PDB file of C-alpha atoms in Angstrom:
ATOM      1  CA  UNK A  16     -59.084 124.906  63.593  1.00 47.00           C
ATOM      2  CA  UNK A  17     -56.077 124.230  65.485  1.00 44.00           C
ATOM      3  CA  UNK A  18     -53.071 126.519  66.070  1.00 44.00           C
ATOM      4  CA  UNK A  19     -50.511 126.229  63.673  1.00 42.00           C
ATOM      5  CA  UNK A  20     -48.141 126.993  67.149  1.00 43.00           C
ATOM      6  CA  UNK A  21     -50.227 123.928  68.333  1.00 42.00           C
ATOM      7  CA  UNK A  22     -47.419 121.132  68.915  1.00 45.00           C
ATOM      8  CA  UNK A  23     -47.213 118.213  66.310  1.00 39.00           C
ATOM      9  CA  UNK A  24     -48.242 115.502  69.348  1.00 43.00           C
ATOM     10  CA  UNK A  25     -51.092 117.542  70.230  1.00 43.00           C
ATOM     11  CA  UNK A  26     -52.236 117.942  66.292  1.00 37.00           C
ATOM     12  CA  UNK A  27     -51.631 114.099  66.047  1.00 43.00           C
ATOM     13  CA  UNK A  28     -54.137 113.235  69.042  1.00 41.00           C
ATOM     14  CA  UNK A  29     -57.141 115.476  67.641  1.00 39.00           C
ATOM     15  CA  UNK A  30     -59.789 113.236  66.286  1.00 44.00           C
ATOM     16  CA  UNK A  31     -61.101 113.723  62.663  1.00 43.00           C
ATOM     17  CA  UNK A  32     -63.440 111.479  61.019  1.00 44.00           C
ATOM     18  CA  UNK A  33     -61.105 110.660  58.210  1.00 47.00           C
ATOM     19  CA  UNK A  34     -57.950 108.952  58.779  1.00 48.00           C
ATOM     20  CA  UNK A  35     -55.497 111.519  59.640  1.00 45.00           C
ATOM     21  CA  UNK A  36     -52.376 112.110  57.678  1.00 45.00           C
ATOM     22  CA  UNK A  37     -49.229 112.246  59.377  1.00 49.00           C
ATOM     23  CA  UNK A  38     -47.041 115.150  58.724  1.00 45.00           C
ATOM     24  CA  UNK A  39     -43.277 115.159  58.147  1.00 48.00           C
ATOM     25  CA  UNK A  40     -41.035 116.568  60.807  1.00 47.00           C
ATOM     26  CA  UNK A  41     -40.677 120.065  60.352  1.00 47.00           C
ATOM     27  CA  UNK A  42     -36.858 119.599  61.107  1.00 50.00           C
ATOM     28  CA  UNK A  43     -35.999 118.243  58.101  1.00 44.00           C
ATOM     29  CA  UNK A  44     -36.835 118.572  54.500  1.00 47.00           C
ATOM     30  CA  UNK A  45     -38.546 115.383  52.986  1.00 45.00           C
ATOM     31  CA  UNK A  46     -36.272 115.073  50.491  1.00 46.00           C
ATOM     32  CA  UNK A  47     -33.024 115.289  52.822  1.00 41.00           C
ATOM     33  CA  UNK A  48     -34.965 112.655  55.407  1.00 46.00           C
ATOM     34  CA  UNK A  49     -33.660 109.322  56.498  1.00 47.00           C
ATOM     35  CA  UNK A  50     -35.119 106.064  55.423  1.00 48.00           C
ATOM     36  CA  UNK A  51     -36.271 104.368  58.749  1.00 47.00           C
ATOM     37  CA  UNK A  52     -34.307 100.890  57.839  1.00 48.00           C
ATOM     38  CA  UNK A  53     -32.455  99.837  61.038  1.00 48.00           C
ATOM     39  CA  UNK A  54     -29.588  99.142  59.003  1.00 49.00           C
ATOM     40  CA  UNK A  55     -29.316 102.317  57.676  1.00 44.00           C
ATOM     41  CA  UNK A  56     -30.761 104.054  61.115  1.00 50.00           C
ATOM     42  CA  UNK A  57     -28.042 106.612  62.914  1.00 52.00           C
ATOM     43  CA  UNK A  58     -25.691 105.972  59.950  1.00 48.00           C
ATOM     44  CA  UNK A  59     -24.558 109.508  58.360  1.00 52.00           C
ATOM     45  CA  UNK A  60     -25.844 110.531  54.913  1.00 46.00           C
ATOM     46  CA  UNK A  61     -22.279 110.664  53.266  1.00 47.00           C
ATOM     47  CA  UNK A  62     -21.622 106.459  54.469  1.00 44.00           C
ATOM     48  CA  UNK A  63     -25.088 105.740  53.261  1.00 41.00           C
ATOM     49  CA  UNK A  64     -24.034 107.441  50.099  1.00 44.00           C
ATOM     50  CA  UNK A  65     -20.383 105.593  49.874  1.00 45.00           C
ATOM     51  CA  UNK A  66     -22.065 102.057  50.536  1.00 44.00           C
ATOM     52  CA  UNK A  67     -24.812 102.512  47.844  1.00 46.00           C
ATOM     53  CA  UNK A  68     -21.684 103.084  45.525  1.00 47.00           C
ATOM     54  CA  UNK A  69     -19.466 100.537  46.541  1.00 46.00           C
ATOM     55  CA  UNK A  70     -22.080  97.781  46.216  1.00 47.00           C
ATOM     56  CA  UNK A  71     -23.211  98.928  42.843  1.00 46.00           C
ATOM     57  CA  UNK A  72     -19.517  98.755  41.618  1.00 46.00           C
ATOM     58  CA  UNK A  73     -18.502  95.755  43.156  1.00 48.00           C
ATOM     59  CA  UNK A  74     -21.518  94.105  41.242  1.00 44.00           C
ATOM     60  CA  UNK A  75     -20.689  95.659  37.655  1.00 46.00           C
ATOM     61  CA  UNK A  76     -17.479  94.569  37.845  1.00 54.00           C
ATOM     62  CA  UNK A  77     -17.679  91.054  38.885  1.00 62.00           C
ATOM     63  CA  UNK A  78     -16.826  89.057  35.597  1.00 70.00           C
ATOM     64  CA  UNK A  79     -19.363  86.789  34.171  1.00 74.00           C
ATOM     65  CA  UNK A  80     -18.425  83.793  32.145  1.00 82.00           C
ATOM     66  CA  UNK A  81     -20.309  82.692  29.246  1.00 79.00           C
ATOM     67  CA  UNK A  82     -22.880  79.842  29.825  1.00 80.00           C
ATOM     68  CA  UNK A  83     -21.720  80.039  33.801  1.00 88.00           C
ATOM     69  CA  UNK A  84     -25.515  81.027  35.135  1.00 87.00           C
ATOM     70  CA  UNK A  85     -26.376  77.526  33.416  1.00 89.00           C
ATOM     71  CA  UNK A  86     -23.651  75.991  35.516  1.00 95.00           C
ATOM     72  CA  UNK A  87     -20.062  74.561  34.254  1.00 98.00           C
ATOM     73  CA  UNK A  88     -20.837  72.171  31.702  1.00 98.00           C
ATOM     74  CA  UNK A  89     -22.126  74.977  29.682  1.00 97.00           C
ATOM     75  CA  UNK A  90     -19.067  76.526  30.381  1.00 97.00           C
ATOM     76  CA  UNK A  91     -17.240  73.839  28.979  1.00 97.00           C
ATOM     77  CA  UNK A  92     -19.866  73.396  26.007  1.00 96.00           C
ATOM     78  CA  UNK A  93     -19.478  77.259  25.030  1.00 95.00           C
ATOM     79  CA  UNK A  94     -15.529  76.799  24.676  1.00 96.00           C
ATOM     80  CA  UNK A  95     -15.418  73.864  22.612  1.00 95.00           C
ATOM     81  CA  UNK A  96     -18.244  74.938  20.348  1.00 92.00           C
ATOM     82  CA  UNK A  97     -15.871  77.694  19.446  1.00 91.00           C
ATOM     83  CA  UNK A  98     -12.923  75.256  18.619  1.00 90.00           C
ATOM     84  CA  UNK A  99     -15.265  73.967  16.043  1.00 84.00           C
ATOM     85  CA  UNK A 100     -15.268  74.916  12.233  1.00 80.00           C
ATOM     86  CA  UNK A 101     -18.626  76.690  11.265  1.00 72.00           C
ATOM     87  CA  UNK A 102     -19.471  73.481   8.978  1.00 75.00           C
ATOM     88  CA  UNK A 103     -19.365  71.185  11.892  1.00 73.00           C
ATOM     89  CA  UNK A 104     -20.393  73.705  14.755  1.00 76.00           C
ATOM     90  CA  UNK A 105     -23.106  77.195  13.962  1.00 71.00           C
ATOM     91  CA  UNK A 106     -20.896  78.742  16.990  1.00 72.00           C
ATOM     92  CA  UNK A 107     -17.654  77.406  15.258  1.00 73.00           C
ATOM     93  CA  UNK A 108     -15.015  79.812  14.808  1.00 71.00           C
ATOM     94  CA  UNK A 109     -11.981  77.163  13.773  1.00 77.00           C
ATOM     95  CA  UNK A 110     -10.619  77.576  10.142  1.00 86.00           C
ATOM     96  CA  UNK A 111     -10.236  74.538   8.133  1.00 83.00           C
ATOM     97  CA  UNK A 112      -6.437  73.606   8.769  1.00 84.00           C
ATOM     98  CA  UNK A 113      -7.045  69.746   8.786  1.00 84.00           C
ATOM     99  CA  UNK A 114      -8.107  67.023   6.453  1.00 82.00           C
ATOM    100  CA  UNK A 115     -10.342  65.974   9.143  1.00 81.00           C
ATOM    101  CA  UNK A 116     -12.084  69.196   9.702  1.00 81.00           C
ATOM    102  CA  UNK A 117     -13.450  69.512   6.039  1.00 85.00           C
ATOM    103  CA  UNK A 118     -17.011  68.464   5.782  1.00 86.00           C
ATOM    104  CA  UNK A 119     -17.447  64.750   6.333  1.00 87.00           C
ATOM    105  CA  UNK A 120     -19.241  64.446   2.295  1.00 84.00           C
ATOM    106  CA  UNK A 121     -15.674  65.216   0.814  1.00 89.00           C
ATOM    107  CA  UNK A 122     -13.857  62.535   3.008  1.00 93.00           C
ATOM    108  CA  UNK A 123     -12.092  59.550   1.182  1.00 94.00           C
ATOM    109  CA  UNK A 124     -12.329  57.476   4.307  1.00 95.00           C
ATOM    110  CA  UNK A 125     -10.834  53.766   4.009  1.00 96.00           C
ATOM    111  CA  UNK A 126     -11.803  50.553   5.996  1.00 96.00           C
ATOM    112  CA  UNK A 127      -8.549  50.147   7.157  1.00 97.00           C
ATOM    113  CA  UNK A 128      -8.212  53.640   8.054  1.00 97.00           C
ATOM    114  CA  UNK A 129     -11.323  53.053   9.941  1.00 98.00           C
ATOM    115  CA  UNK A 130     -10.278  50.393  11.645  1.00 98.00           C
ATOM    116  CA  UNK A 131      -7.054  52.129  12.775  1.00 98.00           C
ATOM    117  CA  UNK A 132      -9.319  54.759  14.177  1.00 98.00           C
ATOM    118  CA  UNK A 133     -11.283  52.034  16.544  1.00 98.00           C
ATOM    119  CA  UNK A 134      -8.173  50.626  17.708  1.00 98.00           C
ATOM    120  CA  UNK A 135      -6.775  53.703  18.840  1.00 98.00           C
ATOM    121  CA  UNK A 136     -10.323  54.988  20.185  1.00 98.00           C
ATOM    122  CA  UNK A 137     -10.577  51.695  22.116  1.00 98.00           C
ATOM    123  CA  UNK A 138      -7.623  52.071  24.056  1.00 98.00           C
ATOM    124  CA  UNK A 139      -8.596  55.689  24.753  1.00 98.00           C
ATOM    125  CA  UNK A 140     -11.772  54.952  26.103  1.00 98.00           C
ATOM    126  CA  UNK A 141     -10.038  51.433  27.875  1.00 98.00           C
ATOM    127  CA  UNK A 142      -7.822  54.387  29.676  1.00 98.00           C
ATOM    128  CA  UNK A 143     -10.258  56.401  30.616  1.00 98.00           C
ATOM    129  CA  UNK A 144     -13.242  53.867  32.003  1.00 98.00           C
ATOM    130  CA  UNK A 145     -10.163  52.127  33.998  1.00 98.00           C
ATOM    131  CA  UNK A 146      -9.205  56.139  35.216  1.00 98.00           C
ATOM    132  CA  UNK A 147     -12.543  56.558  36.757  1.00 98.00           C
ATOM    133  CA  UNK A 148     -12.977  52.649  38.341  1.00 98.00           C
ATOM    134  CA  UNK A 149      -9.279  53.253  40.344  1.00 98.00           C
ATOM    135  CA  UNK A 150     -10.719  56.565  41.203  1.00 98.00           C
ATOM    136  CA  UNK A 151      -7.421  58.338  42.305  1.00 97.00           C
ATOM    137  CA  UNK A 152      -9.189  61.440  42.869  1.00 97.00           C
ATOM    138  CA  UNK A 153     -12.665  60.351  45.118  1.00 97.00           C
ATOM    139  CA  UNK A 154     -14.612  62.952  42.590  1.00 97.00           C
ATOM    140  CA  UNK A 155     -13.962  60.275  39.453  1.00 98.00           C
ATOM    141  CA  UNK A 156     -16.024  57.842  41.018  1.00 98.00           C
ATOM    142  CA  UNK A 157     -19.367  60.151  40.016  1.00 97.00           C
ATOM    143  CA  UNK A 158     -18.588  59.208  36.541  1.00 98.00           C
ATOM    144  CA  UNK A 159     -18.399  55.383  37.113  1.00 98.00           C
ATOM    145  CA  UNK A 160     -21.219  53.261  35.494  1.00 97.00           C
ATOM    146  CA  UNK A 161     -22.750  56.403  33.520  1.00 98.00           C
ATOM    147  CA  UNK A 162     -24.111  54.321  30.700  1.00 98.00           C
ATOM    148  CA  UNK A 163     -21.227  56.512  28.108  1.00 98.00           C
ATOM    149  CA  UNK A 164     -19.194  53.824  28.519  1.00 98.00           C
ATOM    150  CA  UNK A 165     -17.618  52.657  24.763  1.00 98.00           C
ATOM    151  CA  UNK A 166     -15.076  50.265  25.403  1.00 98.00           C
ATOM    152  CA  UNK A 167     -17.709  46.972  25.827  1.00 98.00           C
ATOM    153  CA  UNK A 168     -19.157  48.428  22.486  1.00 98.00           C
ATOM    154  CA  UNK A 169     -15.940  48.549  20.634  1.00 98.00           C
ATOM    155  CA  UNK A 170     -14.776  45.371  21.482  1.00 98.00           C
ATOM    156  CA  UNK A 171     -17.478  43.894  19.905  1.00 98.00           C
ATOM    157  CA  UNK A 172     -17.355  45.662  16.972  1.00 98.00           C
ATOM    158  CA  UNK A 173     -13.512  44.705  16.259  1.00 98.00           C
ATOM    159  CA  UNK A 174     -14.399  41.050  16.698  1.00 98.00           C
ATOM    160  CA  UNK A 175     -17.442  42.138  14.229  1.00 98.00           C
ATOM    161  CA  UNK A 176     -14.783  43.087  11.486  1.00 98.00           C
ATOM    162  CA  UNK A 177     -12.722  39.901  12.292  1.00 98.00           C
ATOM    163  CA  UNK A 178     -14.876  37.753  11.811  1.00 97.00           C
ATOM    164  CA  UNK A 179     -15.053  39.278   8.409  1.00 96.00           C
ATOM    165  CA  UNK A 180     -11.859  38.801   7.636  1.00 97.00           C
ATOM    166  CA  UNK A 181      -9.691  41.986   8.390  1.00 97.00           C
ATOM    167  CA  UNK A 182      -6.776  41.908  10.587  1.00 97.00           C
ATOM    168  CA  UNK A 183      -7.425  44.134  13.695  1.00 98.00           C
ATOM    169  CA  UNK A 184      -3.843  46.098  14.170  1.00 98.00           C
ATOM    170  CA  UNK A 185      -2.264  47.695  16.918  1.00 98.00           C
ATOM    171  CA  UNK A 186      -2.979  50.824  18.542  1.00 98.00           C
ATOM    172  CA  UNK A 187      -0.776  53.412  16.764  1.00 98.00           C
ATOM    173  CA  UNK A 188       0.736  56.509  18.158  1.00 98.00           C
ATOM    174  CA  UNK A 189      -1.660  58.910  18.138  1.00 98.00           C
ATOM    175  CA  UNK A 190      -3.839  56.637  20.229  1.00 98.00           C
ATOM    176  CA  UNK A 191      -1.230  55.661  22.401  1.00 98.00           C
ATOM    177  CA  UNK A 192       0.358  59.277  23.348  1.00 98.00           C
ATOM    178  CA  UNK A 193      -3.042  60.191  24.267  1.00 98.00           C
ATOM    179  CA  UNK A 194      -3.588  56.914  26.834  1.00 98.00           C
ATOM    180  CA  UNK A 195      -0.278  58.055  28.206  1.00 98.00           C
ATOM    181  CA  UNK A 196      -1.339  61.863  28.523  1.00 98.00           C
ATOM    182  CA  UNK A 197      -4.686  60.623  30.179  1.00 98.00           C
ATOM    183  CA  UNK A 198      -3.096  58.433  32.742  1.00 98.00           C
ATOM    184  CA  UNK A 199      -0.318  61.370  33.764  1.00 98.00           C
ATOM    185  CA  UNK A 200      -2.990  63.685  33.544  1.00 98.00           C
ATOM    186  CA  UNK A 201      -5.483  61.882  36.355  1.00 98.00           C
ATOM    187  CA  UNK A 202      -2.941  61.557  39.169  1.00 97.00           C
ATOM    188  CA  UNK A 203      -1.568  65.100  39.024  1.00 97.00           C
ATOM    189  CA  UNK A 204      -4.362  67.686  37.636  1.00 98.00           C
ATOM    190  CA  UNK A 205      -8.298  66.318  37.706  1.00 98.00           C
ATOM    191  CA  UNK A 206      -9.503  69.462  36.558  1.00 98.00           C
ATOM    192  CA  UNK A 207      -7.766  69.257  33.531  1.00 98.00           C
ATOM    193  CA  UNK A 208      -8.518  65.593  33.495  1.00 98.00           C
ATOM    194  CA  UNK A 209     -12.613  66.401  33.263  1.00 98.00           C
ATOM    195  CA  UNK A 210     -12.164  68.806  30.622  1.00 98.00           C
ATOM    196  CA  UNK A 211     -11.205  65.618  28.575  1.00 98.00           C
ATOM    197  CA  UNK A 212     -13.251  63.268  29.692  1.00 98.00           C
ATOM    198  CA  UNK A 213     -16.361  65.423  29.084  1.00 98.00           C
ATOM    199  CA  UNK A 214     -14.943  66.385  25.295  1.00 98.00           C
ATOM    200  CA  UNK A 215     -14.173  63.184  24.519  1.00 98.00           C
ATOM    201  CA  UNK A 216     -17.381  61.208  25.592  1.00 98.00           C
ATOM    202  CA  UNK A 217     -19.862  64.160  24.627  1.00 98.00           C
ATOM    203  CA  UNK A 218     -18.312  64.716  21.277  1.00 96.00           C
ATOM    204  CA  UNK A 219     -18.761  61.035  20.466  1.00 97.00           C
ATOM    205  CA  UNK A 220     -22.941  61.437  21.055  1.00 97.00           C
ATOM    206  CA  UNK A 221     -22.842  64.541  18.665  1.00 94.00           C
ATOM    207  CA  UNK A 222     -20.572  65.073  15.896  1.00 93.00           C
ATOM    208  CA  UNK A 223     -19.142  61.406  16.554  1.00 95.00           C
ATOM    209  CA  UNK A 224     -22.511  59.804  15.852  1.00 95.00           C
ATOM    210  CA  UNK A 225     -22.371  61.631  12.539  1.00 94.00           C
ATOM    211  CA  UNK A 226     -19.153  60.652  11.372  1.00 95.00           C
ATOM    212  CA  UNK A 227     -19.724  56.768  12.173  1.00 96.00           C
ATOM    213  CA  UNK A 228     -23.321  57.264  10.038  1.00 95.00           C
ATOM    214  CA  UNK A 229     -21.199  58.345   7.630  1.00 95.00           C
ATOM    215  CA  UNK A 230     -18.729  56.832   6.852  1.00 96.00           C
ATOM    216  CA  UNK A 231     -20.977  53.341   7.611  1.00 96.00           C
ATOM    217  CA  UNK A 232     -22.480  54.639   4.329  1.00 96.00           C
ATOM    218  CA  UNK A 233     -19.740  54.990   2.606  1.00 96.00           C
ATOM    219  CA  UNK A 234     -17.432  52.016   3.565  1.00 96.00           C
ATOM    220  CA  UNK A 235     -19.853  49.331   5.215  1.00 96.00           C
ATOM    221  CA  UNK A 236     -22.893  49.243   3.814  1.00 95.00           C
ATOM    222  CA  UNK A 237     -24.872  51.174   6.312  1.00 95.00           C
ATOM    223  CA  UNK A 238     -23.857  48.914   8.899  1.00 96.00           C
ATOM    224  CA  UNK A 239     -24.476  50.697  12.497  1.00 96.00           C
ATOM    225  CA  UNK A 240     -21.764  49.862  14.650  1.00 98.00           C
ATOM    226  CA  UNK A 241     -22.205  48.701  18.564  1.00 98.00           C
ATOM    227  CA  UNK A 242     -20.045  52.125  19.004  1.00 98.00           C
ATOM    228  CA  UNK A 243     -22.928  54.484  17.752  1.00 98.00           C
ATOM    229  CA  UNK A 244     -25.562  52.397  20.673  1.00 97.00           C
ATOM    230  CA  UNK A 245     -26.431  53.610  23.866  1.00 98.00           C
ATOM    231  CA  UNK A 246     -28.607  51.706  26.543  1.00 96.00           C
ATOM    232  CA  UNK A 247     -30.943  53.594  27.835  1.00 94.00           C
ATOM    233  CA  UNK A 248     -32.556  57.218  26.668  1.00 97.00           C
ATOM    234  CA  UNK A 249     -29.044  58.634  25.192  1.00 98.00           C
ATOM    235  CA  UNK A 250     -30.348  62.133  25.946  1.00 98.00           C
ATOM    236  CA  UNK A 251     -31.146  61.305  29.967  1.00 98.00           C
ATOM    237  CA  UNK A 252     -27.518  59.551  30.373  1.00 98.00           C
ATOM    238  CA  UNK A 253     -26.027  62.982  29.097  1.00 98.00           C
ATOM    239  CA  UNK A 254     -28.154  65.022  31.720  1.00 98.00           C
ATOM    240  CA  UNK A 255     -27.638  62.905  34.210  1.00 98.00           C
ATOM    241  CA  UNK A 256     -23.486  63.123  33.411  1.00 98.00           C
ATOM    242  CA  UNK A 257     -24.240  66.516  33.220  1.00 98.00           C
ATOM    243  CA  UNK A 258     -25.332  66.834  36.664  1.00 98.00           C
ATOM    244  CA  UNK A 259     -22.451  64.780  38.178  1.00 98.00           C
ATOM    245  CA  UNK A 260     -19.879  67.072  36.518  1.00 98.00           C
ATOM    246  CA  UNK A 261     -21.615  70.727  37.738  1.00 98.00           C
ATOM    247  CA  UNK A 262     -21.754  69.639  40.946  1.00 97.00           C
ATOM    248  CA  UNK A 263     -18.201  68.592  40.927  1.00 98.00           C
ATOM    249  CA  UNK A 264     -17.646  71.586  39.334  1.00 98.00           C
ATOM    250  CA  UNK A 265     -18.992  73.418  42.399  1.00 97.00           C
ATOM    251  CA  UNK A 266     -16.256  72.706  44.898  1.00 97.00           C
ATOM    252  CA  UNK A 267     -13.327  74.409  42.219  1.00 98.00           C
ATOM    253  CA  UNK A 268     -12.554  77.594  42.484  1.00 98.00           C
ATOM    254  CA  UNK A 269     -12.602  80.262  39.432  1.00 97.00           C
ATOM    255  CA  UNK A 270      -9.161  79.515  38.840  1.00 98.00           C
ATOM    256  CA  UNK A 271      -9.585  75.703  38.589  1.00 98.00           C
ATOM    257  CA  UNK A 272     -12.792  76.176  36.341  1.00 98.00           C
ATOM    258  CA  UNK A 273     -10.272  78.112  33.962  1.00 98.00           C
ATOM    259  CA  UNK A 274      -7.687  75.908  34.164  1.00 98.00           C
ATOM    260  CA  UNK A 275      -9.747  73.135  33.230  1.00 98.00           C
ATOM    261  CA  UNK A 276     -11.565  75.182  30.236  1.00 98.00           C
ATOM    262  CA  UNK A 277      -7.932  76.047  29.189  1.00 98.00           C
ATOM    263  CA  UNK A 278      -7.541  72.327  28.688  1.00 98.00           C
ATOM    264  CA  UNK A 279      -9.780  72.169  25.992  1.00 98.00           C
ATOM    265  CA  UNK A 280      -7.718  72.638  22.984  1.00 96.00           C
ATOM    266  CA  UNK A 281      -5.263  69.772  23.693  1.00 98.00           C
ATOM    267  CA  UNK A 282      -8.246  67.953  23.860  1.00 98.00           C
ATOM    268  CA  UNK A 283      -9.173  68.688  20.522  1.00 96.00           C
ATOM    269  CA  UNK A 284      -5.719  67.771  19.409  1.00 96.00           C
ATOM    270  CA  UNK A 285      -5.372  64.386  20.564  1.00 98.00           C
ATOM    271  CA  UNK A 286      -8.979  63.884  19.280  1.00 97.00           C
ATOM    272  CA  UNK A 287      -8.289  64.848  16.045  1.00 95.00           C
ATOM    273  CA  UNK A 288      -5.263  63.078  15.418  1.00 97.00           C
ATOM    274  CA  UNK A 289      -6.996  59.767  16.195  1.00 98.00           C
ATOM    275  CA  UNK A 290     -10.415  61.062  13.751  1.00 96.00           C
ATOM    276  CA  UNK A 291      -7.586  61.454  11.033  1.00 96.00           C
ATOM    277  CA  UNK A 292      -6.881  57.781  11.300  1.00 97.00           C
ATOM    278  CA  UNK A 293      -9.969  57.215   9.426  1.00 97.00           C
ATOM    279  CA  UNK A 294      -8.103  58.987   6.223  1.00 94.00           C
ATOM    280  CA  UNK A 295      -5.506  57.174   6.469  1.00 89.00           C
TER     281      UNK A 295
END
């Protein structure tokens, strides 16, 4: 049996005909040795110690935003949900403060009330679809030929109720103010600009669809209005919009993503203003 005096490369190089096992150095405890990374190799125990900290905190306390590991859209989904009444929205936090907002059954909705509504909706989405053709910002033209597009659709639908004998009015204010906010909006603040244009065209495939079924019941004979039709698979246009506006989305910073989720509630305003129309 060898020496325990017997140095460690000598008791290394004696053959054995099982594998050997190589001993710690005696030097050092094992539980005070150094991990034989080359990162971490020559570095003292205390900096190894201070890193290991500073990394840990660092990731604790970076802020995570709800839906933003889905990317921005969801974002931008999880904030408006929330500006939603819990009839119209299972997230919805909103209380009932508007005629608009109670459930659509209790609505006393009126043709010409409806009618006022399309208008005013026409001239918002006319705004918008002429927004993202100029393209003042290059990032609009993603959103150009998306298959959302309404204002084709409402056109014919107004020359639908013409031709059955209604007058077609004027846009009225709450329609108009919002065209206006839209156009100031898109030369001087696009992130706040997307936060509409994604609210308005993706509320009009959800809750939208509902209110024009509806009130198509109650005022038109079940009548489904060029408005409520989509080209295409409805659910691959929204994905595909979708993915144009998260990878926008990527080049803002955190502050621009908030700004434009900040945006939300006006949205919601002007919106509902032009949905009370159909009350009116």
């Amino acid at each position: 049996m060898a020496s325990l005096a017997t140095p460690l490369s000598q008791f290394q190089s004696l053959s054995c005909t099982k594998p050997c096992v190589r001993l710690p150095s005696p030097a050092l405890p094992l539980q005070f040795r150094r991990r034989s990374s080359p990162a971490l190799r020559g570095m003292p125990m205390k900096a190894v110690v201070v890193v290991s900290a500073t990394t840990a905190a660092e990731t604790s306390n970076k802020k995570r935003y709800p839906g933003e590991s889905k990317g921005f859209v969801e974002e931008m989904r999880f904030v408006a949900m929330k500006l939603h009444t819990r009839d119209q929205a299972k997230e919805g936090e909103k209380p009932v403060t508007e005629p608009e907002e109670k459930p659509v059954a209790k609505w006393e909705p009126t043709v010409d009330g409806y009618l006022r509504f399309l208008v005013d909706s026409k001239l918002v989405y006319d705004t918008l679809e002429k927004i993202i053709d100029e393209a003042p910002y290059p990032s609009y033209a993603e959103f150009r030929n998306t298959g959302l597009e309404r204002s084709a659709s409402l056109a014919k639908d107004l020359e639908w109720f013409k031709e059955q004998g209604y007058t077609i009015p004027e846009p009225s204010s709450p329609g108009r103010s919002y065209a206006e906010y839209l156009i100031e909006l898109s030369q001087k603040d696009p992130q706040a600009f997307i936060c509409h244009f994604y609210n308005i065209y993706f509320a009009h495939t959800a809750g939208g669809r509902m209110i024009g079924r509806k009130v198509a019941e109650m005022l038109l004979n079940k009548k489904e209005l060029e408005f409520y039709k989509w080209d295409g698979d409805l659910s691959q246009l929204l994905q595909n919009v979708r993915d144009k506006l998260n990878k926008v989305a990527e080049e803002w910073t955190r502050e621009e993503k908030n700004h434009c989720l900040e945006e939300t509630e006006k949205s919601f305003k002007f919106s509902g203003e032009i949905l009370r129309l159909i009350l009116s």
